[in-house]
CSV table of C-alpha atoms in Angstrom, one decimal:
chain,number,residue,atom,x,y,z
N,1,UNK,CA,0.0,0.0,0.0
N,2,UNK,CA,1.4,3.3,-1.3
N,3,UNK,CA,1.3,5.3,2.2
N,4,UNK,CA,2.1,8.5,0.4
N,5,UNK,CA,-1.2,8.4,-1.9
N,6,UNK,CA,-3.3,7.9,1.1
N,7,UNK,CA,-2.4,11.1,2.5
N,8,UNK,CA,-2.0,13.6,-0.2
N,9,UNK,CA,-6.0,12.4,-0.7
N,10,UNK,CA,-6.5,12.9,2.8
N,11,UNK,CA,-4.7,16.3,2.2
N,12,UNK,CA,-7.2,16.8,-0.9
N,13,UNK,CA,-10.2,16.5,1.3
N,14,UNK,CA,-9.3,18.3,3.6
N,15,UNK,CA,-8.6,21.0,1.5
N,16,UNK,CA,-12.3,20.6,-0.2
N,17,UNK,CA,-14.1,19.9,2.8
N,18,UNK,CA,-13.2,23.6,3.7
N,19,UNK,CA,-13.4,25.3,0.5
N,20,UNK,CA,-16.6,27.6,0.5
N,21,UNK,CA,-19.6,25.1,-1.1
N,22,UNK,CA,-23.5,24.7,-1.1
N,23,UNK,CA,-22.9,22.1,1.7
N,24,UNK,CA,-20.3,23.6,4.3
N,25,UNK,CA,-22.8,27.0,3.7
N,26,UNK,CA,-25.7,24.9,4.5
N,27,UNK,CA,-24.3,23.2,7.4
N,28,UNK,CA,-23.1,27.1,8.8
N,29,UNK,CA,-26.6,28.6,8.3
N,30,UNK,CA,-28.5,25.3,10.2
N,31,UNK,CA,-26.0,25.6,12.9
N,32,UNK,CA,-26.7,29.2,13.5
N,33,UNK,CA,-30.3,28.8,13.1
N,34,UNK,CA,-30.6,26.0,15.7
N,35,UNK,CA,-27.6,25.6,17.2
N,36,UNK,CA,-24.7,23.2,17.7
N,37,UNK,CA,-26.3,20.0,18.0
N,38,UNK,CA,-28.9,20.5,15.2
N,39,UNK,CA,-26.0,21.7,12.7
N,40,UNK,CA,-24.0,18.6,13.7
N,41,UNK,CA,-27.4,16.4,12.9
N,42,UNK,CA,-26.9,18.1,9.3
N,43,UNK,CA,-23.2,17.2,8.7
N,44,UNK,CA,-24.1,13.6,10.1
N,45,UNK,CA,-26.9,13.3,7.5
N,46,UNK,CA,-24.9,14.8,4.6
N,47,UNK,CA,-22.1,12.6,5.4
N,48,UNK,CA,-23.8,9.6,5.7
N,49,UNK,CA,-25.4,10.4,2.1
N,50,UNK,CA,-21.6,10.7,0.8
N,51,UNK,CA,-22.0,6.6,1.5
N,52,UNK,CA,-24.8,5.9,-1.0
N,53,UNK,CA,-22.4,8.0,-3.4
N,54,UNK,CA,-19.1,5.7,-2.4
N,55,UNK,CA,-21.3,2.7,-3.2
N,56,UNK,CA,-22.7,3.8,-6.7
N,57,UNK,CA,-18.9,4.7,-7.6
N,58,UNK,CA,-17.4,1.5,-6.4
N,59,UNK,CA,-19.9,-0.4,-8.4
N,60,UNK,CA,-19.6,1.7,-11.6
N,61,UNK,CA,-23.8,2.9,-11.3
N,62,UNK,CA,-22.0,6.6,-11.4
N,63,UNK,CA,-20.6,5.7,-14.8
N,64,UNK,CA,-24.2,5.0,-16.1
N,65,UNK,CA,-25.6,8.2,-15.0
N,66,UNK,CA,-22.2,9.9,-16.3
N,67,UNK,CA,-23.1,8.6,-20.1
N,68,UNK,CA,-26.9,9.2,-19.8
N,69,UNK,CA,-28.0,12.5,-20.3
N,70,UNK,CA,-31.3,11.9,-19.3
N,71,UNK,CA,-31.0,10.2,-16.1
N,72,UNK,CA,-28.5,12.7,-14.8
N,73,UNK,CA,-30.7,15.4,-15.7
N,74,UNK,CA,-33.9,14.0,-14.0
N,75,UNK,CA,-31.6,14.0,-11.1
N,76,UNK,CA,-30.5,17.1,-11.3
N,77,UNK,CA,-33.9,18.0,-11.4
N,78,UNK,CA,-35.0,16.2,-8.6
N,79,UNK,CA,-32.5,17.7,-6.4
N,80,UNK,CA,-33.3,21.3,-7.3
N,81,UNK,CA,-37.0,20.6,-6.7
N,82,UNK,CA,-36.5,19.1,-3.3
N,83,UNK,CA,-34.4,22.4,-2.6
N,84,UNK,CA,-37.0,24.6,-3.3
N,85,UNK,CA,-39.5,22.5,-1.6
N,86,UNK,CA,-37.3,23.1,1.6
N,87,UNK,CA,-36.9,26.9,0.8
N,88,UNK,CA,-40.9,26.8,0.7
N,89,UNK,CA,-41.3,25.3,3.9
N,90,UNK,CA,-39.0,27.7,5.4
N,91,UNK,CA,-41.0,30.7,3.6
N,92,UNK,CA,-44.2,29.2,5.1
N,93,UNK,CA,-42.8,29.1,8.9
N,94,UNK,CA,-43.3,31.4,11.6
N,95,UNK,CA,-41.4,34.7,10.7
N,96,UNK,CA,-38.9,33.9,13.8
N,97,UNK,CA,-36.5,31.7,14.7
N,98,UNK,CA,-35.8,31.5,18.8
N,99,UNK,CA,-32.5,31.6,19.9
N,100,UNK,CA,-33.5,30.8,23.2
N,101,UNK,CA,-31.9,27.6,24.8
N,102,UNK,CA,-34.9,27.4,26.6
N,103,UNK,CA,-37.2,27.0,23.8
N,104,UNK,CA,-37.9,24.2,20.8
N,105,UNK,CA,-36.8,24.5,18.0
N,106,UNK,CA,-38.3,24.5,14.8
N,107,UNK,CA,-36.9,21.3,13.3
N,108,UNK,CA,-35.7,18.1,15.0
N,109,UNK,CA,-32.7,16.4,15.2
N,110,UNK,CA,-33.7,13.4,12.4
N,111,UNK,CA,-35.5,15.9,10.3
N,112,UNK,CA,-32.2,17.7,10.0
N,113,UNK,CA,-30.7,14.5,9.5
N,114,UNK,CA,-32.9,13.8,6.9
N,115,UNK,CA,-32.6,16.9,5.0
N,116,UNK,CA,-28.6,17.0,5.1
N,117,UNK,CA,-28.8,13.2,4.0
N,118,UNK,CA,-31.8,13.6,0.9
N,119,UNK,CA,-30.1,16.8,-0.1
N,120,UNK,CA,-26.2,14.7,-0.6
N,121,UNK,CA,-28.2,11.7,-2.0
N,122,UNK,CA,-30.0,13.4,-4.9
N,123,UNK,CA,-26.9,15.8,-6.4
N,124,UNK,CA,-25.6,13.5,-8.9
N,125,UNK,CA,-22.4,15.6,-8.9
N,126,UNK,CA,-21.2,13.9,-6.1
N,127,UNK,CA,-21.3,10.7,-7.4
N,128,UNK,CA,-19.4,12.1,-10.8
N,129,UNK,CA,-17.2,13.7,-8.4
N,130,UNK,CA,-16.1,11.0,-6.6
N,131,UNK,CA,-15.6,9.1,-10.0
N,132,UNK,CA,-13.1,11.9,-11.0
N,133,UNK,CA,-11.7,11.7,-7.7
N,134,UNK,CA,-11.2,8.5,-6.5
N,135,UNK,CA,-9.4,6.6,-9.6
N,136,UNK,CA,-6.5,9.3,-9.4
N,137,UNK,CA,-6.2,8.0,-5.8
N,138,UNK,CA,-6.0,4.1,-6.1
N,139,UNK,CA,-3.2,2.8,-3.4
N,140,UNK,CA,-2.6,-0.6,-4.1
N,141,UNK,CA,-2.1,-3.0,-6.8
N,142,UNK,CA,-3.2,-5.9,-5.1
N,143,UNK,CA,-6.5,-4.7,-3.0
N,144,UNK,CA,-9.5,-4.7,-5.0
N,145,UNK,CA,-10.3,-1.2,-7.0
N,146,UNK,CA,-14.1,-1.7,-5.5
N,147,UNK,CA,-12.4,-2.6,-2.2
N,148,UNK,CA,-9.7,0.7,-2.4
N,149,UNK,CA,-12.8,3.1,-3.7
N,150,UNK,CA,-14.8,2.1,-0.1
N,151,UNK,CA,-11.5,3.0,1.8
N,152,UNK,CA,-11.2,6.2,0.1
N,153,UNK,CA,-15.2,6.9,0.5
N,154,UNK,CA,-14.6,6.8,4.0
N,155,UNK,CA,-11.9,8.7,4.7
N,156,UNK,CA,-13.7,11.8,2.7
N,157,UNK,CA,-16.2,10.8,4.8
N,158,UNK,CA,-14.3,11.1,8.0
N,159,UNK,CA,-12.2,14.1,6.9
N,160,UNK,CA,-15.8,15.9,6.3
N,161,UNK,CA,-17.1,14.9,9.6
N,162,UNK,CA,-14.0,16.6,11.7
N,163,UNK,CA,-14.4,19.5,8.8
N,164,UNK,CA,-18.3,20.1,9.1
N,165,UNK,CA,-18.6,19.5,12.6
N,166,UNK,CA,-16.1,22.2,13.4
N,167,UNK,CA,-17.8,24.7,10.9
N,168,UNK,CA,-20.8,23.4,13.1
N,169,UNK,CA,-19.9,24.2,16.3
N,170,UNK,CA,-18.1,27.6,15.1
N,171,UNK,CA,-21.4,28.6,13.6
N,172,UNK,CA,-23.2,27.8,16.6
N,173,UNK,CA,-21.3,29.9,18.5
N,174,UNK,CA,-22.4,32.5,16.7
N,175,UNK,CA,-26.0,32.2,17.5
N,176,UNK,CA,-25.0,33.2,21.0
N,177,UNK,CA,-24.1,36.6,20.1
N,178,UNK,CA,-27.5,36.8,17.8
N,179,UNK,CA,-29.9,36.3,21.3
N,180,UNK,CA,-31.4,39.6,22.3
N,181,UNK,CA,-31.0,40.7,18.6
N,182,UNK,CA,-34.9,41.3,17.3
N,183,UNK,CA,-34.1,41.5,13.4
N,184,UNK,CA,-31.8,38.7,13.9
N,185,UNK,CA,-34.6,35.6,13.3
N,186,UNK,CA,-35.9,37.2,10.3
N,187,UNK,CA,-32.1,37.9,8.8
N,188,UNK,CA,-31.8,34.0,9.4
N,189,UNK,CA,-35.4,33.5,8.0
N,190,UNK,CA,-34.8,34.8,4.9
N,191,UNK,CA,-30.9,33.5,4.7
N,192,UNK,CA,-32.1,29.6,4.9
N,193,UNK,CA,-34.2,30.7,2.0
N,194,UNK,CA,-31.9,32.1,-0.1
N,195,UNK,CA,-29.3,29.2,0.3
N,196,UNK,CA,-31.6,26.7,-0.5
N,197,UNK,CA,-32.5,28.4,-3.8
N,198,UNK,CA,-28.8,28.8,-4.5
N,199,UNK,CA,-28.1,25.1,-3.8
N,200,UNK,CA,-31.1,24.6,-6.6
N,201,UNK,CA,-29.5,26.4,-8.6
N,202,UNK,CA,-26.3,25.4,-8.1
N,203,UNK,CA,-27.4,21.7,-8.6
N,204,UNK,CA,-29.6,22.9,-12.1
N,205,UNK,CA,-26.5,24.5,-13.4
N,206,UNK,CA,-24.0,21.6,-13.0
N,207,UNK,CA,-22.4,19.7,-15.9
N,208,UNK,CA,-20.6,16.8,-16.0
């Protein structure tokens, strides 16, 4: 096993773990909206979709979707609508969002889950991405490519836990100064909003 692959890609995913990106942006604006825990539930449920993505890669599915134009753009679309869906429901809410340790709020822990873990599952880019990615990364000559592609899944999955979480709990932080601030729930309000739409976009807008 070639030691010194293994860790420039750990270096690689490090590096895009943090580079600004609809999911990192996501995970900040949940995090300040609810607080640490429910932005961690968001990274956990984004990772987690990351797996599904690792699978469909290891066993070339990815490379399907990368040669049919159709399919990849009925996932697209899927993706955007469910975006916008979200963006509705948060249009729809109460105008506020307590900051209020005291209080409930708006969304549980799985629903965040969910909705971190849905939103990875249906951006086909990930998969394609991965399927750039992960070839350029292979380790070994004797372990299995499908085997080597799983190892590689999960350490981008790992490096974007430690990543995520710490934008998580950065951004939670932050909430803490936005208590007592009376424009502050609508200026979050209207922020979830706008990111969700951009993440539509965003997804629309991607090629191959």
């Amino acid at each position: 096993m070639n030691t010194d692959i293994v860790i420039s890609f750990l270096i690689a995913s490090t590096a895009l773990a943090f580079a600004p990106g609809p999911d990192n942006i996501y995970v900040l604006v949940q995090s300040v909206s609810n607080g640490i825990k429910y932005g961690l539930a968001t990274v956990f449920g984004l990772v987690t979709g990351c797996l599904v993505h690792t699978s469909l890669v290891a066993f070339g599915v990815s490379a399907l979707i990368g040669k049919n134009e159709e399919l990849f753009f009925m996932l697209k679309l899927f993706g955007a609508i469910y975006m916008v869906y979200l963006a509705y429901r948060v249009y729809k809410s109460k105008a506020g969002i307590s900051f209020d340790n005291a209080g409930i709020p708006s969304k549980g822990l799985l629903q965040l889950y969910r909705q971190g873990f849905i939103m990875n599952v249906l951006n086909p880019k990930v998969s394609l991405f991965f399927l750039a990615l992960f070839p350029g990364f292979l380790f070994s000559n004797t372990i299995p490519v499908v085997n080597q592609f799983f190892v590689l899944g999960f350490l981008f999955m790992l490096v974007t836990l430690v990543v995520f979480s710490l934008i998580a709990v950065m951004a939670g932080f932050i909430s803490d100064f936005l208590k007592g601030n009376t424009r502050a729930p609508l200026v979050i309000k209207w922020l979830q909003i706008i990111v969700f739409i951009g993440i539509a976009i965003f997804i629309l807008l991607a090629d191959k």
